[in-house]
PDB file of C-alpha atoms in Angstrom:
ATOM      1  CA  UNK A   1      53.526  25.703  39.744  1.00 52.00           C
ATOM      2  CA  UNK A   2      52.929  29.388  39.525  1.00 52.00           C
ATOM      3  CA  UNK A   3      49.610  30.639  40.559  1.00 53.00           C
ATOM      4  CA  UNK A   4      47.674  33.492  38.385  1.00 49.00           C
ATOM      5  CA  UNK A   5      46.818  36.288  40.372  1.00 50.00           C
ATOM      6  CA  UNK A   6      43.966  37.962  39.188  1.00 50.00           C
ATOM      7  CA  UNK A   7      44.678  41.233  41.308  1.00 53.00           C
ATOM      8  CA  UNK A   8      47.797  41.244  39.897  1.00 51.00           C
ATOM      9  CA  UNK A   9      46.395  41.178  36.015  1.00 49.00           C
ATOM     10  CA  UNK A  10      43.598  44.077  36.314  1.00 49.00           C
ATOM     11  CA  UNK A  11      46.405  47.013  36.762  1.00 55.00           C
ATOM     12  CA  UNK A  12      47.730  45.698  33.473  1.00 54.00           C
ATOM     13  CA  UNK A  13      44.417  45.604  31.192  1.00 45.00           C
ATOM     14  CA  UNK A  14      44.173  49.452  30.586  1.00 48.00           C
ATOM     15  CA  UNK A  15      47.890  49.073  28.930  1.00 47.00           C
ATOM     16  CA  UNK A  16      46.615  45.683  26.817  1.00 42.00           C
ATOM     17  CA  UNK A  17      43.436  47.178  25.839  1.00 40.00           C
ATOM     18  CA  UNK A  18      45.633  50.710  24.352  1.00 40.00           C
ATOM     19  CA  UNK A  19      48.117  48.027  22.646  1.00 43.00           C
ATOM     20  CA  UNK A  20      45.395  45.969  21.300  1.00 41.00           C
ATOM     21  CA  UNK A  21      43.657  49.621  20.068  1.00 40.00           C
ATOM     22  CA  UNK A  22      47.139  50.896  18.279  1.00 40.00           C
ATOM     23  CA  UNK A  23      47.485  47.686  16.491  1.00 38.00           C
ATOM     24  CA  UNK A  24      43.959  48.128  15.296  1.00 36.00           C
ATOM     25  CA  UNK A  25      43.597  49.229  11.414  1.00 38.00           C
ATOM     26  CA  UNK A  26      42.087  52.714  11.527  1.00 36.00           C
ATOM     27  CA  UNK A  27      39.393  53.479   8.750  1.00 51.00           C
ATOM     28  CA  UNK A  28      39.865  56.952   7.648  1.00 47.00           C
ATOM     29  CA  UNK A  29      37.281  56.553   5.536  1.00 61.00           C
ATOM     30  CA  UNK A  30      33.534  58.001   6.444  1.00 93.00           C
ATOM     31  CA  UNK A  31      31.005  57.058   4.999  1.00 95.00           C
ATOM     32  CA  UNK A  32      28.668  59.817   6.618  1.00 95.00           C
ATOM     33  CA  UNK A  33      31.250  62.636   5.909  1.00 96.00           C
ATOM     34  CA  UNK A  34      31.734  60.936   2.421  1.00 97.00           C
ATOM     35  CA  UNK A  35      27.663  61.281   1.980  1.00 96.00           C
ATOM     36  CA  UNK A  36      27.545  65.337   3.316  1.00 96.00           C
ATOM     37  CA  UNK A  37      30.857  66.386   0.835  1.00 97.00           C
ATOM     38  CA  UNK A  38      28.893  64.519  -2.174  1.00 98.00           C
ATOM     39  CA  UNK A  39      25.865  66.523  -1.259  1.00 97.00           C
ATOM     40  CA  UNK A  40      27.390  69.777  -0.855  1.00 97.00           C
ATOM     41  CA  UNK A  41      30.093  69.306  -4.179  1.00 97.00           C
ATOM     42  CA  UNK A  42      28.743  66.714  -6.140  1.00 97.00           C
ATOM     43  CA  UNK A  43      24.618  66.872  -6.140  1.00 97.00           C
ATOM     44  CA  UNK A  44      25.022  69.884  -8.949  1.00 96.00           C
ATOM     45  CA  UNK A  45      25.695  67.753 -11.658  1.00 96.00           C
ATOM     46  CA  UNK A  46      24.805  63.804 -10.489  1.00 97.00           C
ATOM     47  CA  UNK A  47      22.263  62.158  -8.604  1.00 97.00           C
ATOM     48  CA  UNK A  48      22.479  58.279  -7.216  1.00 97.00           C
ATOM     49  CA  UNK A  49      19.414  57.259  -9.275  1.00 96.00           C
ATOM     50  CA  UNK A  50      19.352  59.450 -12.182  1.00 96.00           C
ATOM     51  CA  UNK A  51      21.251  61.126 -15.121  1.00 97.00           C
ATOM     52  CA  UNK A  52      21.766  64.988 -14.947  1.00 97.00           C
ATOM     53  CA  UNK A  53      24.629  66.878 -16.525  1.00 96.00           C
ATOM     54  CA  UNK A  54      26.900  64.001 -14.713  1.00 96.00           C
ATOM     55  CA  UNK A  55      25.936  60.543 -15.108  1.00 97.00           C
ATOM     56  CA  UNK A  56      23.928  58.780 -12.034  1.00 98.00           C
ATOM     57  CA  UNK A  57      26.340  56.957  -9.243  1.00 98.00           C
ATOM     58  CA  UNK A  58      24.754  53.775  -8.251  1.00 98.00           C
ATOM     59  CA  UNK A  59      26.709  51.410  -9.411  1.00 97.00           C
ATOM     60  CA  UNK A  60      29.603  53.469 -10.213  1.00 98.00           C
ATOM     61  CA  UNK A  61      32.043  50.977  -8.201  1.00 97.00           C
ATOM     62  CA  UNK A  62      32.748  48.344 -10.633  1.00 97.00           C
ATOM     63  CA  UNK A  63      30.970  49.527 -13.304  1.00 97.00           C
ATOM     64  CA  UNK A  64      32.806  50.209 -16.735  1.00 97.00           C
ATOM     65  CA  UNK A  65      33.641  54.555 -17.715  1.00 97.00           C
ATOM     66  CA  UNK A  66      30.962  55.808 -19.699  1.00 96.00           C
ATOM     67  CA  UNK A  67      28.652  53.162 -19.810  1.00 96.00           C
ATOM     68  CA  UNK A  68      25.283  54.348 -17.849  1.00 97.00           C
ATOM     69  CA  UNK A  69      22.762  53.957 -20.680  1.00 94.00           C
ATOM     70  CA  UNK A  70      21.005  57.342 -21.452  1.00 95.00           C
ATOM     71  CA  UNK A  71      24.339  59.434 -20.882  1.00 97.00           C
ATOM     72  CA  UNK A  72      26.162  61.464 -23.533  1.00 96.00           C
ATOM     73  CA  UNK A  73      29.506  60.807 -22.263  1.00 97.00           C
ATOM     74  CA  UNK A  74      32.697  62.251 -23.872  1.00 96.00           C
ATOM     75  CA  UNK A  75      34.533  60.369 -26.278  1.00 97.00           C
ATOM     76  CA  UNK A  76      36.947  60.153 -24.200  1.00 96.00           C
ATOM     77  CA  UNK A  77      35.429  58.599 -21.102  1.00 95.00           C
ATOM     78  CA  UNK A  78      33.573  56.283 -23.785  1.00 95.00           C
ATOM     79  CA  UNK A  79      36.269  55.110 -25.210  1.00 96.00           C
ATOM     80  CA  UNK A  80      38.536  54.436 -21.981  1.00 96.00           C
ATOM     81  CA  UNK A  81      37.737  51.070 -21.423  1.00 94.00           C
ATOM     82  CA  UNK A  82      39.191  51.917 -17.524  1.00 97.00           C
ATOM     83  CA  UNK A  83      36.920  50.292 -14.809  1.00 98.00           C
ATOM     84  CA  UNK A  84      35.441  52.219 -11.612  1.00 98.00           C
ATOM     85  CA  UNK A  85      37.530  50.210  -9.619  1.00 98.00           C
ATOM     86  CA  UNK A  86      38.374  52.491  -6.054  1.00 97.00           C
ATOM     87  CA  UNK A  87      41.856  53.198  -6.822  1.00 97.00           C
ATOM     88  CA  UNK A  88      40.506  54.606 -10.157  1.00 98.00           C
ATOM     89  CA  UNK A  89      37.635  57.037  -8.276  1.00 98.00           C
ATOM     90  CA  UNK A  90      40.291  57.896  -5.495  1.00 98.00           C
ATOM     91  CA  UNK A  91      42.177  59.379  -9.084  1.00 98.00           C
ATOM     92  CA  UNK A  92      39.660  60.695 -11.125  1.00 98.00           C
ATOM     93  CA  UNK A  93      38.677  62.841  -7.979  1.00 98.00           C
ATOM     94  CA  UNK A  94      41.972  64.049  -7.275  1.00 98.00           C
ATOM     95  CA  UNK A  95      42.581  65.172 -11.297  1.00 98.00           C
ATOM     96  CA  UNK A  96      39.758  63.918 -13.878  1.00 98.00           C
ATOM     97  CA  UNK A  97      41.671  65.344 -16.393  1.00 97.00           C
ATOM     98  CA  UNK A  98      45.508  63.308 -15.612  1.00 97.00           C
ATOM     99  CA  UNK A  99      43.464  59.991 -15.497  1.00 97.00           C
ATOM    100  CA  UNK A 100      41.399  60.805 -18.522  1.00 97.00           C
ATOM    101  CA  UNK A 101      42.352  63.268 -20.982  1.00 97.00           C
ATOM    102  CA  UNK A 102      39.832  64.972 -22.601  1.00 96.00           C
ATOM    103  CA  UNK A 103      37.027  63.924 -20.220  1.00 96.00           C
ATOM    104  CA  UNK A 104      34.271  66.411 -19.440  1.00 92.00           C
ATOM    105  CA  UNK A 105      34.313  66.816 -15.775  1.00 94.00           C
ATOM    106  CA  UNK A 106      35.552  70.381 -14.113  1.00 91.00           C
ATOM    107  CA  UNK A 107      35.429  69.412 -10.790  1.00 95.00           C
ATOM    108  CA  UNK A 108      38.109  67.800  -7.318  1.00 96.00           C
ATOM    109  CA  UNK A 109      38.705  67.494  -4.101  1.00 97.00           C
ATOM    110  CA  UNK A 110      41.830  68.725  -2.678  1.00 97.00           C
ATOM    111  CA  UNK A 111      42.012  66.970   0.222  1.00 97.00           C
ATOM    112  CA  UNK A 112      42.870  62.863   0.332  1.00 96.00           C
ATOM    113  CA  UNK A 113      40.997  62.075   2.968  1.00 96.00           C
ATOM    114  CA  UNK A 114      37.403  63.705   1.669  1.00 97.00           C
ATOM    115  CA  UNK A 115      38.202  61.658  -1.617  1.00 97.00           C
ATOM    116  CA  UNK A 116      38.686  58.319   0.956  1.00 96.00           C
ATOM    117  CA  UNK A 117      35.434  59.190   2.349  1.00 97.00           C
ATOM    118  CA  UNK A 118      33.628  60.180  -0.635  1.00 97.00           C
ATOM    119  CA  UNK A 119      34.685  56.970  -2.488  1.00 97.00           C
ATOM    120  CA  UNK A 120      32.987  55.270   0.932  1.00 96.00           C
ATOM    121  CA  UNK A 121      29.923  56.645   0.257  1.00 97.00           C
ATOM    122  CA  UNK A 122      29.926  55.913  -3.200  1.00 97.00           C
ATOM    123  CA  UNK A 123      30.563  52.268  -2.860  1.00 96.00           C
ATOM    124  CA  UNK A 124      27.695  52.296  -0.836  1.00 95.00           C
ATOM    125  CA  UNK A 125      25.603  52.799  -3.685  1.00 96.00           C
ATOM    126  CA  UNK A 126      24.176  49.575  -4.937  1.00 93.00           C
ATOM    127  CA  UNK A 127      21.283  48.861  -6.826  1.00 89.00           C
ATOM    128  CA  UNK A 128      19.720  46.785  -3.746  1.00 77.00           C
ATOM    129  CA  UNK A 129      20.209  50.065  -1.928  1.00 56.00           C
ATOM    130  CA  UNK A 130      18.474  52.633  -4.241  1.00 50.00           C
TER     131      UNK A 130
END
């Protein structure tokens, strides 16, 4: 019969607890970082709750292109039958254009990650959370 030494176990937690951390998923989505780049590149042209020269967001994930009632879309986008799925927004905000030709939008992010994060926020944006 062997006997469990609790003395023995403690050195060895600080090496389970960094295993158990590695094998963790890691987000690199932010929502809060995802929330400041839509303010700073996106609050020009769209708003969550309203229609400016962009159509309004909430909603946006799921919801079908060109379909906010009250927007003039492009024919394009209102013919595209594509759905704002998050692989979809993760494309349209690395090239509007390659996803859509003939859309209207003049605008991406460079960077993967601030399109991870700003595709975070935006999924955040329900109509329970207006």
């Amino acid at each position: 019969m062997h006997m469990f030494s609790e003395a023995h176990a403690l050195p060895r937690l600080p090496f389970l607890l960094l295993a158990l951390w590695a094998a963790a998923p890691v987000s690199a989505q932010s929502v809060e970082h995802g929330h400041a780049l839509y303010t700073a590149h996106c609050t020009a042209c769209h708003s969550v709750g309203y229609n400016l020269t962009g159509p309004m967001h909430l909603g946006v994930v799921g919801r079908k292109a060109g379909s906010v009632p009250g927007f003039d879309y492009s024919p394009a986008l209102r013919h595209s039958k594509l759905v704002w799925t998050r692989a979809n927004l993760l494309a349209w905000l690395q090239d509007p254009e390659a996803l859509i030709p003939g859309q209207g939008m003049d605008f991406s992010l460079e960077s993967a990650r601030d399109r991870e994060d700003v595709v975070a926020y935006l999924a955040t944006l329900t109509p329970a959370s207006k």
